CSV table of C-alpha atoms and ligand atoms in Angstrom, one decimal:
chain,number,residue,atom,x,y,z
A,701,UNK,CA,139.9,155.5,183.8
A,702,UNK,CA,143.6,155.5,184.1
A,703,UNK,CA,145.8,158.6,183.5
A,704,UNK,CA,149.5,158.8,182.9
A,705,UNK,CA,151.7,161.2,184.9
A,706,UNK,CA,155.0,162.2,183.4
A,707,UNK,CA,157.8,164.1,185.2
A,708,UNK,CA,160.3,166.1,183.1
A,709,UNK,CA,164.0,165.4,183.0
A,710,UNK,CA,164.0,162.0,181.1
A,711,UNK,CA,167.4,160.8,179.9
A,712,UNK,CA,166.6,158.2,177.2
A,713,UNK,CA,169.2,155.5,177.0
A,714,UNK,CA,169.1,151.7,176.4
A,715,UNK,CA,167.6,149.1,174.3
A,716,UNK,CA,164.0,148.0,173.7
A,717,UNK,CA,162.0,145.4,171.8
A,718,UNK,CA,158.6,146.9,171.3
A,719,UNK,CA,155.6,144.5,171.0
A,720,UNK,CA,154.6,142.8,167.8
A,721,UNK,CA,153.1,144.5,164.8
A,722,UNK,CA,149.4,145.0,165.1
A,723,UNK,CA,148.6,144.9,161.4
A,724,UNK,CA,150.5,141.7,160.9
A,725,UNK,CA,149.1,140.1,164.1
A,726,UNK,CA,145.5,140.6,162.9
A,727,UNK,CA,146.3,139.2,159.5
A,728,UNK,CA,148.1,136.2,161.0
A,729,UNK,CA,144.9,135.2,162.8
A,730,UNK,CA,142.7,135.6,159.7
A,731,UNK,CA,144.9,133.7,157.2
A,732,UNK,CA,145.9,131.2,159.9
A,733,UNK,CA,142.2,130.5,160.5
A,734,UNK,CA,141.5,129.9,156.8
A,735,UNK,CA,144.5,127.7,156.1
A,736,UNK,CA,144.3,124.0,155.6
A,737,UNK,CA,147.0,123.3,158.1
A,738,UNK,CA,148.2,124.8,161.5
A,739,UNK,CA,150.0,128.1,161.7
A,740,UNK,CA,152.5,129.1,164.4
A,741,UNK,CA,152.8,132.8,165.3
A,742,UNK,CA,155.9,133.9,167.1
A,743,UNK,CA,155.8,137.4,168.6
A,744,UNK,CA,152.0,137.9,168.3
A,745,UNK,CA,150.8,141.2,169.7
A,746,UNK,CA,149.0,140.4,172.9
A,747,UNK,CA,147.3,143.8,172.8
A,748,UNK,CA,143.5,144.2,173.1
A,749,UNK,CA,143.0,144.8,169.4
A,750,UNK,CA,144.7,141.7,168.1
A,751,UNK,CA,143.2,139.6,171.0
A,752,UNK,CA,139.7,140.7,169.9
A,753,UNK,CA,140.4,139.3,166.4
A,754,UNK,CA,141.7,136.1,168.0
A,755,UNK,CA,138.6,135.8,170.2
A,756,UNK,CA,136.3,136.4,167.2
A,757,UNK,CA,137.8,133.6,165.2
A,758,UNK,CA,137.7,131.3,168.2
A,759,UNK,CA,133.9,132.0,168.3
A,760,UNK,CA,133.7,131.0,164.7
A,761,UNK,CA,135.1,127.6,165.5
A,762,UNK,CA,138.9,128.1,165.0
A,763,UNK,CA,140.9,126.3,167.7
A,764,UNK,CA,143.7,128.5,169.0
A,765,UNK,CA,146.2,127.9,171.9
A,766,UNK,CA,149.2,129.5,173.5
A,767,UNK,CA,152.4,127.6,174.0
A,768,UNK,CA,154.4,128.1,177.2
A,769,UNK,CA,156.9,130.2,175.3
A,770,UNK,CA,154.2,132.7,174.2
A,771,UNK,CA,153.9,131.2,170.7
A,772,UNK,CA,150.3,131.2,169.3
A,773,UNK,CA,149.0,128.2,167.5
A,774,UNK,CA,146.1,128.5,165.1
A,775,UNK,CA,144.6,125.3,163.9
A,776,UNK,CA,143.3,126.4,160.5
A,777,UNK,CA,139.9,125.2,159.5
A,778,UNK,CA,140.2,125.7,155.8
A,779,UNK,CA,138.7,128.4,153.6
A,780,UNK,CA,135.2,127.0,153.9
A,781,UNK,CA,135.6,125.9,157.5
A,782,UNK,CA,134.4,128.8,159.6
A,783,UNK,CA,131.0,128.5,161.3
A,784,UNK,CA,128.5,131.1,162.6
A,785,UNK,CA,129.1,132.7,166.0
A,786,UNK,CA,126.1,132.4,168.2
A,787,UNK,CA,126.6,136.0,169.5
A,788,UNK,CA,127.8,139.2,167.8
A,789,UNK,CA,131.5,139.4,167.3
A,790,UNK,CA,132.8,142.2,169.5
A,791,UNK,CA,136.0,143.8,168.1
A,792,UNK,CA,136.6,146.4,170.8
A,793,UNK,CA,138.6,149.3,169.4
A,794,UNK,CA,140.0,147.5,166.4
A,795,UNK,CA,139.2,149.2,163.1
A,796,UNK,CA,141.5,146.8,161.2
A,797,UNK,CA,139.6,143.8,162.5
A,798,UNK,CA,136.2,145.3,161.7
A,799,UNK,CA,137.1,146.3,158.1
A,800,UNK,CA,139.1,143.2,157.1
A,801,UNK,CA,136.5,140.9,158.7
A,802,UNK,CA,133.6,142.5,156.9
A,803,UNK,CA,135.4,141.6,153.7
A,804,UNK,CA,136.3,138.1,154.8
A,805,UNK,CA,132.8,137.3,156.2
A,806,UNK,CA,130.9,138.7,153.2
A,807,UNK,CA,131.5,135.5,151.3
A,808,UNK,CA,130.6,133.0,154.0
A,809,UNK,CA,127.6,130.7,154.0
A,810,UNK,CA,126.3,132.1,157.3
A,811,UNK,CA,125.3,135.5,158.7
A,812,UNK,CA,127.6,137.6,161.0
A,813,UNK,CA,127.2,140.6,163.2
A,814,UNK,CA,130.2,142.8,164.0
A,815,UNK,CA,130.3,145.4,166.7
A,816,UNK,CA,132.8,147.4,168.7
A,817,UNK,CA,133.3,150.0,171.4
A,818,UNK,CA,132.0,153.6,171.2
A,819,UNK,CA,134.9,154.8,169.1
A,820,UNK,CA,134.8,151.9,166.6
A,821,UNK,CA,131.0,152.1,166.3
A,822,UNK,CA,131.4,155.7,165.2
A,823,UNK,CA,133.9,154.9,162.3
A,824,UNK,CA,133.0,155.0,158.6
A,825,UNK,CA,132.2,151.6,157.1
A,826,UNK,CA,130.7,152.5,153.7
A,827,UNK,CA,134.2,152.6,152.3
A,828,UNK,CA,134.2,148.8,152.6
A,829,UNK,CA,130.5,148.1,152.4
A,830,UNK,CA,130.0,149.9,149.0
A,831,UNK,CA,132.6,148.0,147.0
A,832,UNK,CA,131.6,144.7,148.7
A,833,UNK,CA,128.0,145.3,147.7
A,834,UNK,CA,129.3,145.7,144.1
A,835,UNK,CA,130.7,142.1,144.5
A,836,UNK,CA,127.2,141.0,145.5
A,837,UNK,CA,127.6,141.1,149.3
A,838,UNK,CA,124.6,141.7,151.5
A,839,UNK,CA,125.8,144.1,154.2
A,840,UNK,CA,123.7,146.3,156.5
A,841,UNK,CA,125.1,149.3,158.4
A,842,UNK,CA,123.6,152.0,160.6
A,843,UNK,CA,121.9,154.8,158.6
A,844,UNK,CA,125.0,157.0,159.0
A,845,UNK,CA,127.3,154.3,157.6
A,846,UNK,CA,128.8,153.1,160.9
A,847,UNK,CA,128.8,149.8,162.7
A,848,UNK,CA,127.3,147.5,164.0
A,849,UNK,CA,127.7,145.6,160.7
A,850,UNK,CA,125.2,142.9,159.7
A,851,UNK,CA,126.3,140.5,157.0
A,852,UNK,CA,123.9,138.1,155.3
A,853,UNK,CA,125.1,135.1,153.3
A,854,UNK,CA,124.7,135.3,149.5
A,855,UNK,CA,124.8,132.7,146.8
A,856,UNK,CA,128.2,133.8,145.5
A,857,UNK,CA,130.4,136.9,145.3
A,858,UNK,CA,131.6,138.0,142.0
A,859,UNK,CA,135.0,139.5,141.2
A,860,UNK,CA,135.5,143.3,141.1
A,861,UNK,CA,137.7,145.8,139.3
A,862,UNK,CA,137.9,148.7,141.6
A,863,UNK,CA,139.9,151.9,142.2
A,864,UNK,CA,140.1,152.9,145.8
A,865,UNK,CA,138.8,156.4,146.4
A,866,UNK,CA,141.0,156.8,149.5
A,867,UNK,CA,144.5,155.2,150.0
A,868,UNK,CA,143.4,152.6,152.6
A,869,UNK,CA,145.1,149.3,153.3
A,870,UNK,CA,142.1,148.3,155.3
A,871,UNK,CA,139.7,148.7,152.3
A,872,UNK,CA,142.2,147.1,149.9
A,873,UNK,CA,142.6,144.1,152.3
A,874,UNK,CA,138.9,143.8,152.9
A,875,UNK,CA,138.4,143.5,149.2
A,876,UNK,CA,141.3,141.0,148.7
A,877,UNK,CA,139.9,138.8,151.5
A,878,UNK,CA,136.4,138.9,149.9
A,879,UNK,CA,138.0,138.1,146.6
A,880,UNK,CA,139.2,134.7,148.0
A,881,UNK,CA,135.5,133.8,147.8
A,882,UNK,CA,134.6,135.5,144.6
A,883,UNK,CA,134.1,134.0,141.1
A,884,UNK,CA,136.7,135.4,138.8
A,885,UNK,CA,139.7,137.7,139.1
A,886,UNK,CA,139.5,140.8,141.3
A,887,UNK,CA,141.7,143.8,140.5
A,888,UNK,CA,142.3,146.6,143.0
A,889,UNK,CA,144.0,149.8,142.1
A,890,UNK,CA,145.3,152.2,144.8
A,891,UNK,CA,145.6,155.9,144.5
A,892,UNK,CA,148.9,155.6,146.4
A,893,UNK,CA,150.8,152.7,147.8
A,894,UNK,CA,149.5,151.5,151.3
A,895,UNK,CA,150.8,148.8,153.6
A,896,UNK,CA,151.0,145.6,151.7
A,897,UNK,CA,151.0,143.0,154.6
A,898,UNK,CA,147.9,141.3,153.3
A,899,UNK,CA,149.4,140.7,149.9
A,900,UNK,CA,152.8,139.5,151.4
A,901,UNK,CA,151.1,137.2,153.8
A,902,UNK,CA,148.7,135.7,151.2
A,903,UNK,CA,151.7,134.9,149.1
A,904,UNK,CA,153.5,133.3,152.1
A,905,UNK,CA,150.4,131.1,152.6
A,906,UNK,CA,150.8,130.0,149.0
A,907,UNK,CA,148.0,132.2,147.5
A,908,UNK,CA,148.8,134.0,144.3
A,909,UNK,CA,148.5,137.8,144.3
A,910,UNK,CA,149.9,139.6,141.3
A,911,UNK,CA,151.1,143.2,141.2
A,912,UNK,CA,150.2,144.2,137.7
A,913,UNK,CA,149.9,147.5,135.8
A,914,UNK,CA,146.2,147.2,136.4
A,915,UNK,CA,146.5,146.8,140.2
A,916,UNK,CA,146.6,144.0,142.8
A,917,UNK,CA,145.1,141.0,141.2
A,918,UNK,CA,143.7,137.9,142.9
A,919,UNK,CA,141.5,135.0,141.6
A,920,UNK,CA,139.1,133.3,144.0
A,921,UNK,CA,138.9,129.6,144.7
A,922,UNK,CA,142.5,128.6,145.7
A,923,UNK,CA,143.6,127.4,149.2
A,924,UNK,CA,145.9,128.5,151.9
A,925,UNK,CA,148.7,126.5,153.6
A,926,UNK,CA,149.6,127.1,157.3
A,927,UNK,CA,152.9,128.9,158.0
A,928,UNK,CA,155.3,129.8,160.7
A,929,UNK,CA,155.1,133.6,161.1
A,930,UNK,CA,157.6,135.7,163.0
A,931,UNK,CA,155.9,139.0,163.8
A,932,UNK,CA,158.3,142.0,163.6
A,933,UNK,CA,158.3,144.6,166.3
A,934,UNK,CA,155.7,147.3,165.3
A,935,UNK,CA,157.3,150.3,163.7
A,936,UNK,CA,154.2,152.3,164.8
A,937,UNK,CA,155.1,151.6,168.4
A,938,UNK,CA,158.8,152.1,167.8
A,939,UNK,CA,157.9,155.5,166.4
A,940,UNK,CA,157.2,156.9,169.9
A,941,UNK,CA,160.8,156.2,170.9
A,942,UNK,CA,162.2,157.4,167.6
A,943,UNK,CA,160.7,160.8,168.3
A,944,UNK,CA,161.3,160.7,172.1
A,945,UNK,CA,165.0,160.0,171.6
A,946,UNK,CA,165.3,162.6,168.7
A,947,UNK,CA,163.9,165.4,170.8
A,948,UNK,CA,165.4,164.6,174.2
A,949,UNK,CA,168.8,165.7,175.4
A,950,UNK,CA,171.7,163.1,175.3
A,951,UNK,CA,169.5,160.2,174.1
A,952,UNK,CA,170.8,157.0,172.6
A,953,UNK,CA,168.2,154.2,172.1
A,954,UNK,CA,168.3,150.9,170.2
A,955,UNK,CA,165.1,149.4,169.0
A,956,UNK,CA,165.3,145.7,168.0
A,957,UNK,CA,163.6,143.6,165.3
A,958,UNK,CA,161.5,146.5,163.9
A,959,UNK,CA,159.5,145.9,160.8
A,960,UNK,CA,160.8,148.2,158.0
A,961,UNK,CA,158.4,147.2,155.2
A,962,UNK,CA,158.7,150.0,152.6
A,963,UNK,CA,155.0,150.6,152.8
A,964,UNK,CA,155.3,151.4,156.5
A,965,UNK,CA,158.6,153.3,156.9
A,966,UNK,CA,157.4,156.8,156.1
A,967,UNK,CA,158.2,157.8,159.7
A,968,UNK,CA,161.9,157.1,159.1
A,969,UNK,CA,161.9,159.3,155.9
A,970,UNK,CA,160.0,162.1,157.6
A,971,UNK,CA,162.2,162.2,160.7
A,972,UNK,CA,165.3,162.1,158.6
A,973,UNK,CA,164.0,165.1,156.5
A,974,UNK,CA,163.6,166.9,159.8
A,975,UNK,CA,167.3,166.1,160.7
A,976,UNK,CA,166.9,163.0,162.9
A,977,UNK,CA,169.9,160.7,163.5
A,978,UNK,CA,168.6,157.2,162.9
A,979,UNK,CA,170.8,154.2,161.9
A,980,UNK,CA,169.1,151.2,160.3
A,981,UNK,CA,171.3,148.2,160.7
A,982,UNK,CA,171.3,144.4,161.0
A,983,UNK,CA,168.7,144.3,158.1
A,984,UNK,CA,167.2,140.9,157.4
A,985,UNK,CA,164.0,139.2,156.3
A,986,UNK,CA,161.5,137.4,158.5
A,987,UNK,CA,159.3,135.4,156.2
A,988,UNK,CA,157.6,137.9,154.0
A,989,UNK,CA,158.6,141.0,155.9
A,990,UNK,CA,161.9,143.0,156.2
A,991,UNK,CA,163.2,143.7,159.7
A,992,UNK,CA,166.1,145.7,161.1
A,993,UNK,CA,167.5,147.2,164.3
A,994,UNK,CA,167.2,151.0,164.7
A,995,UNK,CA,169.6,153.2,166.7
A,996,UNK,CA,168.4,156.7,167.4
A,997,UNK,CA,170.3,159.6,169.0
A,998,UNK,CA,169.1,163.1,169.8
A,999,UNK,CA,169.4,165.6,167.0
A,1000,UNK,CA,168.5,169.2,166.2
A,1001,UNK,CA,165.2,168.8,164.3
A,1002,UNK,CA,163.9,171.4,161.9
A,1003,UNK,CA,160.4,171.9,160.5
A,1004,UNK,CA,159.5,170.6,157.0
A,1005,UNK,CA,156.7,170.5,154.5
A,1006,UNK,CA,155.8,166.9,154.8
A,1007,UNK,CA,155.7,165.4,151.3
A,1008,UNK,CA,152.2,164.2,150.5
A,1009,UNK,CA,153.5,160.9,149.0
A,1010,UNK,CA,154.8,160.0,152.5
A,1011,UNK,CA,151.5,160.5,154.2
A,1012,UNK,CA,150.0,157.0,153.6
A,1013,UNK,CA,153.3,155.4,154.5
A,1014,UNK,CA,153.3,157.0,157.9
A,1015,UNK,CA,149.5,157.3,158.5
A,1016,UNK,CA,149.6,156.1,162.1
A,1017,UNK,CA,152.7,158.0,163.1
A,1018,UNK,CA,151.4,161.5,162.8
A,1019,UNK,CA,150.6,161.9,166.5
A,1020,UNK,CA,154.2,161.2,167.2
A,1021,UNK,CA,155.5,163.2,164.2
A,1022,UNK,CA,153.4,166.3,165.2
A,1023,UNK,CA,155.2,166.2,168.6
A,1024,UNK,CA,158.5,166.1,166.8
A,1025,UNK,CA,157.2,169.2,164.8
A,1026,UNK,CA,156.3,171.0,168.0
A,1027,UNK,CA,159.9,170.5,169.3
A,1028,UNK,CA,161.7,171.3,166.0
A,1029,UNK,CA,162.9,174.7,164.9
A,1030,UNK,CA,160.7,176.4,162.3
A,1031,UNK,CA,157.5,175.5,160.8
A,1032,UNK,CA,156.1,172.0,159.8
A,1033,UNK,CA,153.2,171.7,157.4
A,1034,UNK,CA,151.1,168.6,157.2
A,1035,UNK,CA,148.6,168.4,154.3
A,1036,UNK,CA,146.8,165.6,152.5
A,1037,UNK,CA,146.0,163.8,155.7
A,1038,UNK,CA,142.3,164.2,156.1
A,1039,UNK,CA,142.1,160.4,156.9
A,1040,UNK,CA,143.5,161.3,160.4
A,1041,UNK,CA,140.1,162.8,161.1
A,1042,UNK,CA,138.5,159.3,161.1
A,1043,UNK,CA,141.0,157.2,163.0
A,1044,UNK,CA,140.5,155.9,166.6
A,1045,UNK,CA,139.8,159.6,167.3
A,1046,UNK,CA,139.9,162.8,165.2
A,1047,UNK,CA,143.7,162.9,165.4
A,1048,UNK,CA,144.0,166.3,163.9
A,1049,UNK,CA,141.6,167.8,166.5
A,1050,UNK,CA,143.0,165.7,169.3
A,1051,UNK,CA,146.6,166.6,168.6
A,1052,UNK,CA,145.9,170.3,168.1
A,1053,UNK,CA,144.1,170.5,171.4
A,1054,UNK,CA,146.8,168.5,173.3
A,1055,UNK,CA,149.7,170.4,171.8
A,1056,UNK,CA,148.0,173.7,172.5
A,1057,UNK,CA,147.4,172.6,176.1
A,1058,UNK,CA,151.2,172.3,176.5
A,1059,UNK,CA,151.7,175.8,175.0
A,1060,UNK,CA,152.6,174.8,171.4
A,1061,UNK,CA,151.4,176.6,168.3
A,1062,UNK,CA,149.4,174.0,166.4
A,1063,UNK,CA,146.9,175.2,163.9
A,1064,UNK,CA,144.5,172.5,162.7
A,1065,UNK,CA,143.2,172.4,159.1
A,1066,UNK,CA,140.7,170.1,157.4
A,1067,UNK,CA,143.4,167.9,156.0
A,1068,UNK,CA,146.4,168.5,158.3
A,1069,UNK,CA,148.1,171.0,160.6
A,1070,UNK,CA,150.6,173.8,160.7
A,1071,UNK,CA,153.0,173.6,163.7
A,1072,UNK,CA,155.4,176.3,164.7
A,1073,UNK,CA,158.2,174.6,166.7
A,1074,UNK,CA,159.1,175.9,170.2
A,1075,UNK,CA,159.1,174.7,173.7
A,1076,UNK,CA,156.5,172.9,175.7
A,1077,UNK,CA,155.2,173.5,179.2
A,1078,UNK,CA,153.6,171.1,181.7
A,1079,UNK,CA,149.9,170.7,181.9
A,1080,UNK,CA,146.9,168.4,181.5
A,1081,UNK,CA,145.9,166.8,178.2
A,1082,UNK,CA,143.2,164.4,176.9
A,1083,UNK,CA,144.0,161.3,174.9
A,1084,UNK,CA,140.3,161.0,173.9
A,1085,UNK,CA,140.7,157.3,174.5
A,1086,UNK,CA,143.1,157.0,171.5
A,1087,UNK,CA,146.2,154.9,172.2
A,1088,UNK,CA,148.4,156.8,169.8
A,1089,UNK,CA,147.4,160.2,171.2
A,1090,UNK,CA,148.2,159.0,174.7
A,1091,UNK,CA,151.6,157.7,173.8
A,1092,UNK,CA,152.5,160.7,171.6
A,1093,UNK,CA,151.7,163.1,174.4
A,1094,UNK,CA,153.8,161.0,176.8
A,1095,UNK,CA,156.7,161.6,174.3
A,1096,UNK,CA,155.9,165.3,174.3
A,1097,UNK,CA,156.0,165.3,178.1
A,1098,UNK,CA,159.6,164.0,178.2
A,1099,UNK,CA,160.7,167.5,177.1
A,1100,UNK,CA,158.0,169.6,178.7
A,1101,UNK,CA,159.1,172.1,181.3
A,1102,UNK,CA,156.8,170.7,184.0
A,1103,UNK,CA,154.8,167.6,184.8
A,1104,UNK,CA,152.1,166.4,182.3
A,1105,UNK,CA,149.0,164.4,183.1
A,1106,UNK,CA,147.4,162.5,180.2
A,1107,UNK,CA,143.8,161.6,180.9
A,1108,UNK,CA,141.9,158.6,179.5
A,1109,UNK,CA,145.0,156.4,178.8
A,1110,UNK,CA,143.6,152.9,179.2
A,1111,UNK,CA,143.4,152.2,175.4
A,1112,UNK,CA,147.2,152.4,175.1
A,1113,UNK,CA,146.9,148.6,175.8
A,1114,UNK,CA,145.1,148.2,172.5
A,1115,UNK,CA,148.4,148.4,170.6
A,1116,UNK,CA,151.1,148.6,173.2
A,1117,UNK,CA,150.6,146.5,176.3
A,1118,UNK,CA,153.4,147.3,178.8
A,1119,UNK,CA,154.1,150.8,177.3
A,1120,UNK,CA,154.6,152.4,180.7
A,1121,UNK,CA,157.0,149.7,182.0
A,1122,UNK,CA,159.0,149.6,178.8
A,1123,UNK,CA,159.2,153.4,178.6
A,1124,UNK,CA,160.5,153.5,182.1
A,1125,UNK,CA,163.3,151.1,181.3
A,1126,UNK,CA,164.8,153.6,178.8
A,1127,UNK,CA,164.4,156.5,181.2
A,1128,UNK,CA,161.0,158.0,180.7
A,1129,UNK,CA,159.7,159.2,184.1
A,1130,UNK,CA,156.2,157.9,183.7
A,1131,UNK,CA,153.6,156.2,186.0
A,1132,UNK,CA,150.0,155.3,185.9
A,1133,UNK,CA,147.6,157.1,188.2
A,1134,UNK,CA,144.0,156.2,189.0
B,1962,S3P,C1,145.8,149.4,158.9
B,1962,S3P,C2,145.6,150.4,157.9
B,1962,S3P,C3,145.5,151.8,158.2
B,1962,S3P,C4,146.0,152.1,159.6
B,1962,S3P,C5,145.5,151.2,160.6
B,1962,S3P,C6,146.0,149.8,160.3
B,1962,S3P,C7,145.9,148.0,158.5
B,1962,S3P,O1,144.2,152.2,158.1
B,1962,S3P,O2,145.7,153.5,160.0
B,1962,S3P,O3,146.0,151.5,161.9
B,1962,S3P,O4,146.4,147.2,159.3
B,1962,S3P,O5,145.5,147.7,157.3
B,1962,S3P,P1,143.6,152.7,156.8
B,1962,S3P,O6,143.6,151.6,155.8
B,1962,S3P,O7,142.2,153.2,157.1
B,1962,S3P,O8,144.4,153.9,156.3
């Protein structure tokens, strides 16, 4: 198991292009696989999570290849063209792959088995299995509702009208992907807006998804046309540098080509409420997704009550945002974020423990945390095998008074391969230790 060792005294300066968006990379493989013609993906995230999705579709008979310039080619087999894998599909740490593929595979004419690592195999799956069963799917989980997932073929799925009990893009997307195979019109209503990459990409592939009063509406039975997809840099990875540069002394960092989809940009709004100095410039559109360059300079952050409406729009950024809170003046209150308990780790518990280990006042609650800002000391923290906890604590370490060791950091590569090298180029004093 690899640990990270960080020395204090970072001066964050320079320019970075963080790796491709994880959510968009997963979806590019899935829709590319189902299209009637080839798809070309530029800037695909070569992190373990997205590579697990790619390998899973290869096992289901989808030809994929890499061009010399790093472009991924997916030779779509058509909406009915997947075939059974002869072994279970191992999705590693990737919750998005597991949930979306459960939906996509529920309507196939063959059986599938989906499994993952220890963390993924402990994550809740009833949230997708229950509504899929209402569509007629035959899905078996473990008795506690976790993976492995077994899917049996059924004659036909039927369309569903469904209101999501939790604001979850993974559940919404699983149902939209199942609805491609369902008879009739599926309508999905969300309790709050969540990332809409699936809807945007389906439309880009020529599939109609309407946004109506009643919800997201899609009729089964149409087809997908292969596309050229340019994957933006992942705002969830950029978030670590937005926070690091905000809390560091004399920082000035530019982040290129960052996806600023309005269903993902809650981190910008929350940091700005805290007093951060972030410029969004060079705005443009890449296919279905808005992109911009971000310039962030150090600022005096202050604590805030995080508006609940922003929580789903920044759901993956709370490890980094809680570090910002620990370094701000005053109190930050996060509520309405119980979903953080069931991510790659229990992120409320993991962040409270890690911040406390560096001397911060972090009080965990069932659905959030109260953080009293102050200064951080050096020490040892656990990432609990969660990529975002590891990177968030690396950010905390840049302003700690002494060295910080972050144990169990290998999974950073699930979303951010090359994090240590890139962080070093803008001045983080970080190295991997065995
Ligand atoms: C994702 C949705 C979110 C997010 C995850 C990626 C997606 O999960 O936390 O990292 O790509 O759809 P939930 O839908 O469970 O909130």
